[in-house]
CSV table of C-alpha atoms and ligand atoms in Angstrom, one decimal:
chain,number,residue,atom,x,y,z
A,24,MET,CA,20.4,-7.0,29.1
A,25,ILE,CA,22.9,-6.5,26.4
A,26,ASP,CA,24.0,-10.1,27.5
A,27,TYR,CA,20.8,-11.1,27.3
A,28,ILE,CA,20.6,-10.3,23.9
A,29,ALA,CA,24.3,-11.9,23.3
A,30,ASP,CA,22.8,-14.6,23.8
A,31,TYR,CA,19.4,-14.4,21.8
A,32,LEU,CA,21.0,-13.7,18.8
A,33,SER,CA,22.9,-16.9,19.2
A,34,ASN,CA,20.2,-19.0,20.0
A,35,VAL,CA,17.8,-18.2,17.7
A,36,ALA,CA,17.4,-20.4,15.2
A,37,GLU,CA,16.2,-23.0,18.7
A,38,ARG,CA,13.0,-20.9,18.9
A,39,PRO,CA,9.9,-21.5,17.0
A,40,LEU,CA,10.0,-18.4,14.4
A,41,PHE,CA,6.4,-17.2,14.5
A,42,ALA,CA,4.2,-18.4,16.9
A,43,ASP,CA,0.6,-20.7,16.4
A,44,VAL,CA,-1.8,-17.8,18.5
A,45,GLU,CA,-5.0,-17.1,18.6
A,46,PRO,CA,-4.2,-12.4,18.3
A,47,SER,CA,-7.0,-12.8,20.7
A,48,PHE,CA,-4.9,-14.4,23.6
A,49,LEU,CA,-1.8,-11.4,23.1
A,50,TYR,CA,-4.8,-9.1,23.3
A,51,ASP,CA,-5.6,-10.2,26.4
A,52,LEU,CA,-2.3,-11.5,26.8
A,53,PHE,CA,-1.5,-7.5,27.5
A,54,ASP,CA,-5.0,-6.3,28.7
A,55,GLU,CA,-3.4,-4.7,32.0
A,56,ALA,CA,-4.2,-1.3,33.7
A,57,ILE,CA,-1.3,1.7,34.1
A,58,PRO,CA,0.7,0.6,36.5
A,59,LEU,CA,0.7,2.1,39.8
A,60,GLN,CA,3.7,-0.1,41.9
A,61,PRO,CA,7.3,0.3,40.5
A,62,LYS,CA,9.0,-2.4,39.8
A,63,SER,CA,12.5,-4.3,39.0
A,64,LEU,CA,13.9,-3.6,35.7
A,65,LYS,CA,15.4,-8.0,36.8
A,66,ASP,CA,11.9,-9.0,37.2
A,67,LEU,CA,10.5,-7.0,33.7
A,68,GLN,CA,12.8,-8.7,32.0
A,69,LYS,CA,11.5,-12.0,33.1
A,70,VAL,CA,8.4,-10.8,32.6
A,71,ILE,CA,9.4,-10.0,29.2
A,72,GLU,CA,10.7,-13.5,28.6
A,73,GLU,CA,7.5,-14.8,29.3
A,74,LYS,CA,4.7,-12.0,28.0
A,75,LEU,CA,6.5,-11.4,24.6
A,76,MET,CA,9.0,-12.4,23.4
A,77,PRO,CA,7.3,-16.3,22.6
A,78,TYR,CA,5.0,-14.8,20.5
A,79,ILE,CA,8.0,-12.0,18.4
A,80,THR,CA,7.9,-12.8,14.2
A,81,HIS,CA,12.3,-13.7,14.8
A,82,VAL,CA,13.4,-12.1,11.7
A,83,ASN,CA,16.9,-13.4,13.3
A,84,HIS,CA,16.0,-16.6,12.7
A,85,PRO,CA,17.6,-17.5,9.6
A,86,GLY,CA,14.2,-19.4,8.7
A,87,TYR,CA,13.2,-16.1,8.1
A,88,MET,CA,12.5,-15.1,4.3
A,89,GLY,CA,9.3,-12.7,4.6
A,90,LEU,CA,8.3,-9.3,4.6
A,91,ILE,CA,11.9,-7.4,3.7
A,92,THR,CA,13.0,-7.3,7.5
A,93,PRO,CA,15.9,-8.1,7.4
A,94,SER,CA,17.8,-9.8,10.9
A,95,PRO,CA,20.4,-6.3,12.2
A,96,ASN,CA,23.9,-6.6,12.0
A,97,PRO,CA,24.8,-6.6,15.4
A,98,ALA,CA,27.1,-3.1,15.3
A,99,GLY,CA,23.4,-1.6,14.3
A,100,ILE,CA,21.7,-3.7,17.4
A,101,LEU,CA,24.5,-1.2,20.0
A,102,ALA,CA,24.3,2.2,18.1
A,103,ASP,CA,20.7,2.0,18.6
A,104,LEU,CA,20.8,1.6,22.2
A,105,PHE,CA,22.8,4.4,22.6
A,106,ALA,CA,21.1,7.0,20.1
A,107,SER,CA,18.6,6.1,22.6
A,108,ALA,CA,21.0,7.1,25.2
A,109,ILE,CA,22.5,11.1,24.5
A,110,ASN,CA,18.6,11.4,22.8
A,111,GLN,CA,20.1,13.9,19.9
A,112,ASN,CA,16.9,15.8,18.4
A,113,LEU,CA,18.3,15.8,14.6
A,114,GLY,CA,15.5,18.1,13.5
A,115,ALA,CA,17.7,21.5,14.9
A,116,TYR,CA,21.3,21.9,14.4
A,117,SER,CA,21.4,22.9,18.6
A,118,ILE,CA,20.2,20.0,20.4
A,119,GLY,CA,22.8,17.6,17.9
A,120,PRO,CA,25.9,19.7,16.1
A,121,SER,CA,27.6,16.1,15.7
A,122,ALA,CA,25.0,14.2,15.9
A,123,VAL,CA,23.4,16.2,12.9
A,124,ALA,CA,27.5,16.4,11.3
A,125,MET,CA,27.5,12.5,11.0
A,126,GLU,CA,23.5,12.6,9.7
A,127,ARG,CA,25.1,14.8,7.1
A,128,ARG,CA,28.2,12.5,6.3
A,129,VAL,CA,25.8,9.1,6.2
A,130,ILE,CA,23.6,11.3,3.6
A,131,ARG,CA,27.0,11.8,1.4
A,132,TRP,CA,27.4,8.5,1.4
A,133,LEU,CA,24.8,7.7,0.1
A,134,ASN,CA,24.9,9.7,-2.6
A,135,ASP,CA,27.8,8.5,-3.6
A,136,LEU,CA,26.5,5.0,-4.0
A,137,ILE,CA,23.8,6.4,-6.4
A,138,GLY,CA,26.8,8.3,-8.0
A,139,TYR,CA,25.4,11.8,-7.2
A,140,ASP,CA,28.1,15.2,-6.9
A,141,GLU,CA,28.3,17.2,-4.7
A,142,LYS,CA,25.1,19.7,-5.2
A,143,ALA,CA,22.6,16.5,-3.3
A,144,GLY,CA,21.2,16.2,-0.7
A,145,GLY,CA,18.5,13.8,1.1
A,146,ASN,CA,17.0,13.5,4.1
A,147,LEU,CA,16.8,9.9,6.6
A,148,THR,CA,13.4,9.1,7.3
A,149,SER,CA,10.7,6.0,9.2
A,150,GLY,CA,10.9,4.1,5.9
A,151,GLY,CA,10.3,3.7,2.7
A,152,MET,CA,6.9,4.9,3.1
A,153,MET,CA,8.1,8.8,4.3
A,154,ALA,CA,10.4,9.1,2.3
A,155,ASN,CA,8.4,8.2,-0.9
A,156,PHE,CA,6.1,11.0,0.3
A,157,ILE,CA,8.5,13.6,0.3
A,158,GLY,CA,9.9,12.1,-3.0
A,159,ILE,CA,6.5,12.3,-4.5
A,160,LYS,CA,6.1,16.3,-2.5
A,161,LEU,CA,9.5,16.9,-4.6
A,162,ALA,CA,8.0,16.3,-8.0
A,163,ARG,CA,5.1,18.2,-7.4
A,164,ASP,CA,6.9,21.4,-6.2
A,165,PHE,CA,9.0,21.7,-8.6
A,166,THR,CA,6.4,20.5,-11.6
A,167,THR,CA,4.3,23.4,-10.9
A,168,GLY,CA,6.9,26.0,-10.3
A,169,ASP,CA,6.8,25.7,-6.9
A,170,LYS,CA,3.2,27.4,-7.1
A,171,ALA,CA,1.5,24.0,-5.1
A,172,GLN,CA,3.5,24.4,-1.9
A,173,HIS,CA,1.4,27.7,-1.5
A,174,GLU,CA,-1.4,27.2,-3.8
A,175,GLY,CA,-2.7,23.9,-4.2
A,176,LEU,CA,-2.9,21.6,-7.3
A,177,GLU,CA,-5.0,23.8,-10.0
A,178,GLU,CA,-4.7,22.2,-13.1
A,179,LYS,CA,-4.8,17.5,-13.2
A,180,TRP,CA,-1.2,16.2,-13.1
A,181,ALA,CA,-0.6,12.5,-13.1
A,182,VAL,CA,1.6,10.1,-11.7
A,183,TYR,CA,3.1,7.2,-13.9
A,184,VAL,CA,4.7,3.9,-12.4
A,185,SER,CA,4.5,-0.2,-12.8
A,186,GLU,CA,1.3,-2.1,-11.6
A,187,GLU,CA,4.1,-3.7,-9.5
A,188,ARG,CA,4.8,-0.5,-6.9
A,189,HIS,CA,5.0,-0.6,-3.7
A,190,VAL,CA,1.3,0.4,-2.3
A,191,SER,CA,3.1,3.7,-0.7
A,192,ILE,CA,2.7,5.3,-3.4
A,193,ASP,CA,-0.5,4.9,-3.6
A,194,LYS,CA,-0.5,6.2,-0.3
A,195,SER,CA,1.7,9.5,-1.3
A,196,VAL,CA,-0.2,10.5,-4.3
A,197,ASP,CA,-3.1,11.0,-2.0
A,198,ALA,CA,-1.5,12.9,0.6
A,199,ALA,CA,0.2,15.0,-1.1
A,200,GLY,CA,-3.2,16.4,-2.8
A,201,ILE,CA,-2.6,14.7,-6.7
A,202,GLY,CA,-5.3,12.2,-5.8
A,203,ARG,CA,-6.0,8.2,-6.5
A,204,ASN,CA,-7.6,8.6,-9.6
A,205,TYR,CA,-4.7,10.2,-10.7
A,206,LEU,CA,-1.7,7.3,-10.2
A,207,ARG,CA,-1.1,5.6,-13.7
A,208,THR,CA,-0.6,2.0,-13.2
A,209,ILE,CA,1.3,0.5,-16.3
A,210,ALA,CA,1.2,-2.8,-17.6
A,211,THR,CA,4.8,-4.6,-16.9
A,212,ASP,CA,6.7,-7.3,-18.9
A,213,ASP,CA,7.0,-10.9,-18.8
A,214,ASN,CA,10.1,-9.4,-16.4
A,215,TYR,CA,7.6,-7.7,-14.8
A,216,GLN,CA,9.4,-4.5,-15.6
A,217,ILE,CA,7.0,-1.4,-16.8
A,218,ARG,CA,5.5,-2.2,-20.9
A,219,LEU,CA,7.6,1.8,-22.2
A,220,ASP,CA,5.0,1.7,-24.8
A,221,GLU,CA,2.0,1.2,-22.3
A,222,LEU,CA,3.9,4.1,-20.5
A,223,GLU,CA,4.2,6.2,-24.1
A,224,GLU,CA,0.2,5.7,-25.0
A,225,THR,CA,-1.0,6.1,-21.2
A,226,LEU,CA,1.0,10.1,-21.0
A,227,GLN,CA,-0.8,10.7,-24.7
A,228,LYS,CA,-3.9,9.9,-24.0
A,229,ASP,CA,-3.5,12.3,-20.8
A,230,LYS,CA,-1.8,14.9,-22.3
A,231,ALA,CA,-5.5,14.6,-25.0
A,232,ARG,CA,-7.3,15.3,-21.9
A,233,GLY,CA,-5.4,18.1,-20.4
A,234,ILE,CA,-3.7,16.0,-17.7
A,235,LYS,CA,0.0,16.3,-17.8
A,236,PRO,CA,2.3,14.4,-15.7
A,237,ILE,CA,3.7,15.5,-12.5
A,238,CYS,CA,6.2,12.5,-11.9
A,239,ILE,CA,7.6,9.2,-13.2
A,240,ILE,CA,8.8,6.8,-10.4
A,241,GLY,CA,10.9,4.0,-12.0
A,242,LEU,CA,11.3,0.4,-9.4
A,243,ALA,CA,14.7,-1.1,-9.0
A,244,GLY,CA,14.0,-3.4,-6.5
A,245,THR,CA,9.8,-4.0,-6.7
A,246,THR,CA,8.6,-5.7,-3.6
A,247,ASN,CA,7.7,-9.4,-5.4
A,248,LEU,CA,10.5,-9.8,-7.3
A,249,GLY,CA,13.1,-7.0,-7.0
A,250,ALA,CA,12.5,-6.5,-10.8
A,251,VAL,CA,14.3,-3.2,-12.2
A,252,ASP,CA,12.5,-0.6,-14.6
A,253,ASP,CA,14.7,-0.1,-17.5
A,254,LEU,CA,15.9,3.4,-15.6
A,255,GLU,CA,17.4,5.2,-18.6
A,256,ALA,CA,14.9,4.9,-20.5
A,257,LEU,CA,12.8,6.4,-17.8
A,258,ALA,CA,14.8,8.9,-17.5
A,259,GLU,CA,14.6,9.8,-20.8
A,260,ILE,CA,11.0,10.6,-21.3
A,261,ALA,CA,10.6,12.4,-17.9
A,262,LYS,CA,13.6,15.1,-19.3
A,263,ARG,CA,10.7,15.2,-22.3
A,264,GLU,CA,7.8,15.7,-20.2
A,265,ALA,CA,10.1,18.3,-18.2
A,266,CYS,CA,8.6,16.2,-14.6
A,267,TRP,CA,10.1,14.6,-11.6
A,268,PHE,CA,11.8,11.5,-12.2
A,269,HIS,CA,11.6,9.5,-8.7
A,270,VAL,CA,12.8,6.0,-7.8
A,271,ASP,CA,12.1,4.1,-5.5
A,272,ALA,CA,14.8,1.6,-4.7
A,273,ALA,CA,13.8,1.6,-0.9
A,274,TYR,CA,15.0,-2.4,-1.0
A,275,GLY,CA,17.1,-3.3,-4.1
A,276,GLY,CA,19.5,0.2,-3.0
A,277,GLY,CA,21.0,-2.6,-1.3
A,278,MET,CA,22.6,-4.1,-4.7
A,279,LEU,CA,24.7,-0.9,-4.3
A,280,LEU,CA,26.4,-2.8,-2.2
A,281,SER,CA,26.4,-5.7,-4.2
A,282,LEU,CA,30.7,-7.0,-5.3
A,283,GLN,CA,29.2,-9.7,-7.8
A,284,HIS,CA,26.6,-7.8,-9.6
A,285,PRO,CA,27.5,-4.5,-9.6
A,286,ASP,CA,25.3,-3.1,-13.1
A,287,ILE,CA,21.9,-4.3,-11.6
A,288,LEU,CA,21.0,-0.7,-10.9
A,289,LYS,CA,21.9,1.6,-13.4
A,290,GLY,CA,20.5,4.7,-14.8
A,291,LEU,CA,19.7,5.1,-11.1
A,292,HIS,CA,22.3,8.0,-11.1
A,293,LEU,CA,19.9,9.9,-13.2
A,294,ALA,CA,16.9,10.6,-11.1
A,295,ASP,CA,15.4,13.5,-9.3
A,296,SER,CA,15.2,11.5,-6.1
A,297,VAL,CA,15.6,8.3,-4.5
A,298,THR,CA,14.3,6.3,-2.3
A,299,ILE,CA,16.4,3.6,-0.3
A,300,ASP,CA,16.5,1.9,2.9
A,301,PRO,CA,19.1,1.3,5.5
A,302,HIS,CA,17.1,-0.9,7.5
A,303,LYS,CA,16.4,-3.3,4.8
A,304,TRP,CA,19.0,-4.2,2.4
A,305,PHE,CA,22.2,-2.4,4.6
A,306,TYR,CA,21.1,-4.7,7.5
A,307,ALA,CA,20.2,-1.4,10.1
A,308,PRO,CA,17.9,-1.8,12.9
A,309,LEU,CA,14.7,-0.5,12.3
A,310,ASP,CA,13.5,2.3,11.3
A,311,ALA,CA,16.3,3.8,9.1
A,312,GLY,CA,14.8,4.5,5.0
A,313,ALA,CA,16.3,7.2,3.1
A,314,VAL,CA,15.7,10.1,0.7
A,315,LEU,CA,17.9,10.9,-1.3
A,316,VAL,CA,17.8,13.7,-3.6
A,317,LYS,CA,19.9,15.8,-6.9
A,318,ASP,CA,19.8,19.2,-5.9
A,319,HIS,CA,19.2,19.7,-2.5
A,320,SER,CA,18.2,23.3,-2.7
A,321,ARG,CA,14.8,21.3,-3.6
A,322,LEU,CA,14.3,20.0,-0.5
A,323,THR,CA,15.0,23.8,0.9
A,324,ALA,CA,11.7,24.6,-2.3
A,325,SER,CA,10.3,22.5,-0.6
A,326,PHE,CA,10.7,22.2,3.3
A,327,GLY,CA,11.9,25.4,3.7
A,328,ILE,CA,9.5,27.1,6.8
A,329,GLN,CA,11.4,28.6,9.2
A,330,HIS,CA,9.5,29.5,12.5
A,331,ALA,CA,10.7,32.0,15.0
A,332,TYR,CA,10.5,29.8,17.6
A,333,LEU,CA,13.5,27.2,15.8
A,334,THR,CA,15.6,29.9,14.8
A,335,ASP,CA,19.2,29.7,16.3
A,336,GLN,CA,19.5,33.1,16.7
A,337,SER,CA,23.6,32.4,17.3
A,338,ASP,CA,24.0,30.9,13.7
A,339,GLN,CA,25.6,33.8,12.2
A,340,LYS,CA,27.2,32.5,9.7
A,341,SER,CA,24.4,30.4,8.4
A,342,GLU,CA,26.6,27.0,8.7
A,343,ARG,CA,24.2,25.6,11.1
A,344,TYR,CA,22.6,23.0,9.0
A,345,GLN,CA,18.7,22.0,10.0
A,346,PHE,CA,17.1,19.5,9.1
A,347,TYR,CA,13.6,20.9,9.8
A,348,VAL,CA,14.0,23.6,7.8
A,349,HIS,CA,15.3,21.0,4.5
A,350,GLY,CA,13.1,17.8,6.0
A,351,PHE,CA,9.1,17.5,7.0
A,352,GLU,CA,10.3,15.7,10.0
A,353,GLN,CA,10.7,17.6,13.0
A,354,SER,CA,11.7,15.4,15.8
A,355,LYS,CA,13.9,13.2,13.8
A,356,ARG,CA,15.8,10.5,15.6
A,357,PHE,CA,19.4,9.7,15.8
A,358,ARG,CA,19.6,7.4,12.4
A,359,SER,CA,22.3,7.3,10.8
A,360,LEU,CA,24.9,6.3,14.2
A,361,LYS,CA,23.3,3.1,13.0
A,362,VAL,CA,24.1,3.1,9.5
A,363,TRP,CA,27.7,5.0,10.5
A,364,MET,CA,29.1,2.2,13.6
A,365,SER,CA,27.7,-0.5,10.4
A,366,PHE,CA,29.9,0.3,8.2
A,367,HIS,CA,32.7,1.4,10.7
A,368,HIS,CA,32.6,-1.7,11.6
A,369,TYR,CA,31.8,-4.1,8.9
A,370,GLY,CA,33.1,-1.7,6.0
A,371,LYS,CA,31.5,-1.7,3.0
A,372,ASP,CA,32.3,-5.2,1.5
A,373,LYS,CA,31.1,-7.5,4.0
A,374,ILE,CA,27.7,-5.7,4.0
A,375,GLY,CA,28.2,-6.1,0.1
A,376,GLU,CA,29.0,-9.8,0.6
A,377,TRP,CA,26.0,-10.5,2.7
A,378,VAL,CA,23.8,-9.2,0.2
A,379,ASP,CA,25.4,-11.1,-2.6
A,380,LYS,CA,24.8,-14.4,0.0
A,381,ASN,CA,21.2,-13.5,-0.5
A,382,VAL,CA,21.3,-13.0,-3.9
A,383,GLN,CA,23.2,-16.5,-4.4
A,384,GLN,CA,20.4,-18.3,-2.4
A,385,ALA,CA,17.7,-17.3,-4.4
A,386,ARG,CA,19.4,-17.9,-7.1
A,387,HIS,CA,19.8,-21.2,-5.9
A,388,LEU,CA,16.4,-21.3,-4.7
A,389,TYR,CA,15.0,-21.0,-8.3
A,390,GLY,CA,17.9,-23.5,-9.3
A,391,LEU,CA,16.2,-26.3,-7.3
A,392,ALA,CA,13.0,-25.6,-8.7
A,393,GLU,CA,13.4,-25.3,-11.8
A,394,SER,CA,15.2,-28.9,-12.1
A,395,GLU,CA,13.2,-30.5,-10.7
A,396,GLY,CA,9.1,-29.0,-13.1
A,397,TYR,CA,7.4,-29.2,-9.8
A,398,PHE,CA,7.7,-25.0,-9.1
A,399,GLU,CA,7.4,-22.6,-11.9
A,400,SER,CA,9.3,-18.9,-11.5
A,401,ALA,CA,7.8,-15.5,-12.3
A,402,THR,CA,10.8,-15.1,-12.9
A,403,PHE,CA,15.0,-16.1,-12.8
A,404,PRO,CA,15.8,-13.7,-9.0
A,405,VAL,CA,17.2,-10.4,-10.7
A,406,MET,CA,18.0,-10.0,-6.3
A,407,SER,CA,16.7,-12.1,-3.2
A,408,ALA,CA,13.1,-12.4,-3.8
A,409,ILE,CA,11.8,-15.2,-5.3
A,410,CYS,CA,8.4,-15.9,-6.7
A,411,LEU,CA,7.7,-19.6,-6.9
A,412,HIS,CA,4.4,-21.2,-8.3
A,413,TYR,CA,3.1,-25.1,-7.0
A,414,LYS,CA,2.4,-26.2,-11.0
A,415,SER,CA,-0.6,-28.5,-9.6
A,416,GLY,CA,-2.4,-29.1,-13.1
A,417,ASP,CA,-4.8,-30.9,-11.5
A,418,LEU,CA,-7.0,-27.7,-9.7
A,419,ALA,CA,-8.7,-25.1,-10.8
A,420,THR,CA,-7.3,-22.0,-10.5
A,421,GLU,CA,-9.4,-21.3,-7.2
A,422,GLN,CA,-8.1,-24.5,-5.7
A,423,SER,CA,-4.4,-23.2,-6.4
A,424,HIS,CA,-4.8,-19.7,-4.9
A,425,THR,CA,-5.9,-21.7,-1.7
A,426,LEU,CA,-3.3,-24.5,-1.8
A,427,HIS,CA,-1.2,-20.9,-1.7
A,428,HIS,CA,-2.3,-20.1,1.1
A,429,GLU,CA,-2.7,-23.5,2.6
A,430,VAL,CA,0.9,-24.4,2.0
A,431,THR,CA,2.1,-21.0,3.3
A,432,SER,CA,0.1,-21.2,6.6
A,433,ARG,CA,0.9,-25.2,7.3
A,434,ILE,CA,4.8,-23.7,7.0
A,435,GLU,CA,3.9,-20.6,8.8
A,436,LYS,CA,2.8,-23.4,11.5
A,437,GLY,CA,6.0,-25.6,12.0
A,438,GLY,CA,7.6,-22.8,13.3
A,439,GLN,CA,11.5,-23.3,10.8
A,440,PHE,CA,10.6,-21.0,8.6
A,441,TRP,CA,8.7,-17.9,6.7
A,442,PHE,CA,7.6,-16.5,3.6
A,443,ALA,CA,4.9,-15.0,2.5
A,444,SER,CA,2.1,-15.8,-0.7
A,445,THR,CA,1.1,-12.6,-3.0
A,446,GLU,CA,-1.0,-12.8,-6.6
A,447,MET,CA,0.6,-10.8,-10.0
A,448,LYS,CA,-0.9,-11.6,-13.3
A,449,GLY,CA,-4.1,-13.8,-12.0
A,450,LYS,CA,-1.8,-16.2,-10.0
A,451,THR,CA,-0.2,-17.1,-6.8
A,452,TRP,CA,2.8,-16.9,-5.4
A,453,PHE,CA,5.1,-18.0,-2.5
A,454,ARG,CA,7.0,-15.1,-2.3
A,455,ILE,CA,10.7,-15.9,-0.7
A,456,ASN,CA,13.2,-13.6,0.3
A,457,PRO,CA,16.1,-14.0,2.7
A,458,VAL,CA,17.7,-11.0,3.5
A,459,ASN,CA,19.4,-12.5,6.4
A,460,ILE,CA,22.9,-12.7,7.3
A,461,HIS,CA,22.1,-15.6,9.3
A,462,THR,CA,20.5,-18.2,6.2
A,463,THR,CA,22.7,-20.4,4.4
A,464,ILE,CA,21.9,-22.5,1.4
A,465,GLU,CA,21.8,-25.5,3.5
A,466,HIS,CA,18.4,-23.7,4.8
A,467,ILE,CA,17.5,-22.7,1.0
A,468,GLU,CA,17.3,-27.4,0.2
A,469,GLU,CA,15.7,-27.4,4.2
A,470,LEU,CA,12.7,-24.8,2.6
A,471,TYR,CA,12.6,-26.3,-0.6
A,472,SER,CA,12.2,-30.2,0.1
A,473,LEU,CA,9.3,-28.9,2.7
A,474,LEU,CA,7.9,-25.8,0.3
A,475,LYS,CA,7.5,-29.8,-2.1
A,476,LYS,CA,6.4,-32.5,0.7
A,477,THR,CA,3.7,-29.7,2.1
A,478,CYS,CA,2.6,-28.7,-1.9
A,479,LYS,CA,2.0,-32.5,-2.3
A,480,GLU,CA,0.1,-33.3,0.8
A,481,VAL,CA,-2.2,-30.3,0.4
A,482,LYS,CA,-2.7,-30.6,-3.3
A,483,GLU,CA,-3.8,-34.9,-2.4
A,484,GLU,CA,-6.2,-33.3,0.4
A,485,LEU,CA,-8.0,-30.6,-2.0
A,486,MET,CA,-7.6,-33.8,-4.7
A,487,THR,CA,-9.9,-35.9,-2.3
A,488,LYS,CA,-12.4,-33.2,-1.1
A,489,TYR,CA,-12.8,-32.1,-4.7
A,490,VAL,CA,-13.7,-36.4,-6.0
A,491,SER,CA,-15.8,-36.3,-2.5
A,492,VAL,CA,-17.6,-33.0,-3.7
B,520,PLP,C1,9.8,-1.5,-3.0
B,520,PLP,C2,9.0,-0.6,-1.4
B,520,PLP,N1,9.2,0.9,-0.9
B,520,PLP,C3,8.9,1.1,-0.6
B,520,PLP,C4,8.4,0.9,0.3
B,520,PLP,C5,8.0,1.1,2.3
B,520,PLP,O1,9.3,0.7,3.0
B,520,PLP,P1,9.0,0.9,4.4
B,520,PLP,O2,8.1,-0.4,5.0
B,520,PLP,O3,10.4,1.3,5.4
B,520,PLP,O4,8.3,2.2,4.6
B,520,PLP,C6,8.6,-1.4,0.5
B,520,PLP,C7,8.4,-2.2,2.0
B,520,PLP,O5,8.9,-3.3,1.6
B,520,PLP,C8,8.8,-1.6,-0.8
B,520,PLP,O6,9.4,-2.6,-0.6
């Protein structure tokens, strides 16, 4: 299987990136009863090659520039296989002593990257969704003076974030019992950064109605565009309002490794908690998210329940760190091994070079699009995400929407590239995000030509249809 994986990674560019099959075909393919007879692993590998591999999304393919699931680095892949073999359970010290020590070291590294001091702590999570949920629960507990854990919310509280937030914020506000009607989504400016004047106005309106701020959330790398809010200004407002300041840097946290753009996340250390996903732009295989917390004792205040059956009787000196007492999850995969091995095998700067290359690729695409004038770019790419809108002058908004979806779908069917589409400020955009260690500038140029050609084709078809109707 190791040889198979090595060959796969070397030759992945020859495979169609995304298979053009109906979902029902795949559900039928796996319409199988629980097997009663054993099969050899060798035979199973053949079945996997036939039934699974032709229909996966090859995120390792250099043309994959889609939703933020980077190509995993090979050292991380091996680490994850090893983690499964030793099956340490990071929730409790007694089921993984050295693994707990390694996990704490990786969390420390992430805290150092942010610029937190020795009081900081954190947890590796299943991803940004869970990390944002923990951040919002920490906010709820801190701002209510540690009452909400016991009594629930008795007053009206609101959470403030820009309209460009990831949906995990909406889900977390619900799960933490604050209620989605109390999530204030603030408009963004031309750079897709939160508008501070709107934030101030909304805060004042809420306070006049007896609704108090429980958490202000900054975005440090929006999902659509990699936009970064003014973190220093948000920190100041949160301080004034005596509420928690959480920053979602699930994707943008990768910029902490950048050698060429070190100041993009200015003010990140001012946050009370930060979400960073090593399984995004640190190129670790899934899953490895992280919530980093400026004051470790807040984790214990929020989660510190110790049941008798989990008490480690032999720990007289309380030196055995129990993640379950300082976090949400109990059984917990050994996520740090892949991050630790990636840093050790490549060195931090090599990973930073991959990040910088992806930024350069997005900026090259921006340059191509700007120079010829067929596309509008939402912003100059701050990170690796770029949103392009085809200037289809003669088409109405609805037809332009159709064009963008049709082009995305045709390029997906072609099997050479994959990117997403999105909606922002009333327009449809191609959302292209190279977060891949195998992508090169040549791939970007190829994508640009294909995009231009396909847009022109679809526009002509739509115009003909429009005229004939
Ligand atoms: C800014 C941001 N936050 C949170 C998430 C959720 O992360 P995950 O998919 O790891 O749960 C994403 C996912 O793309 C994201 O872009």
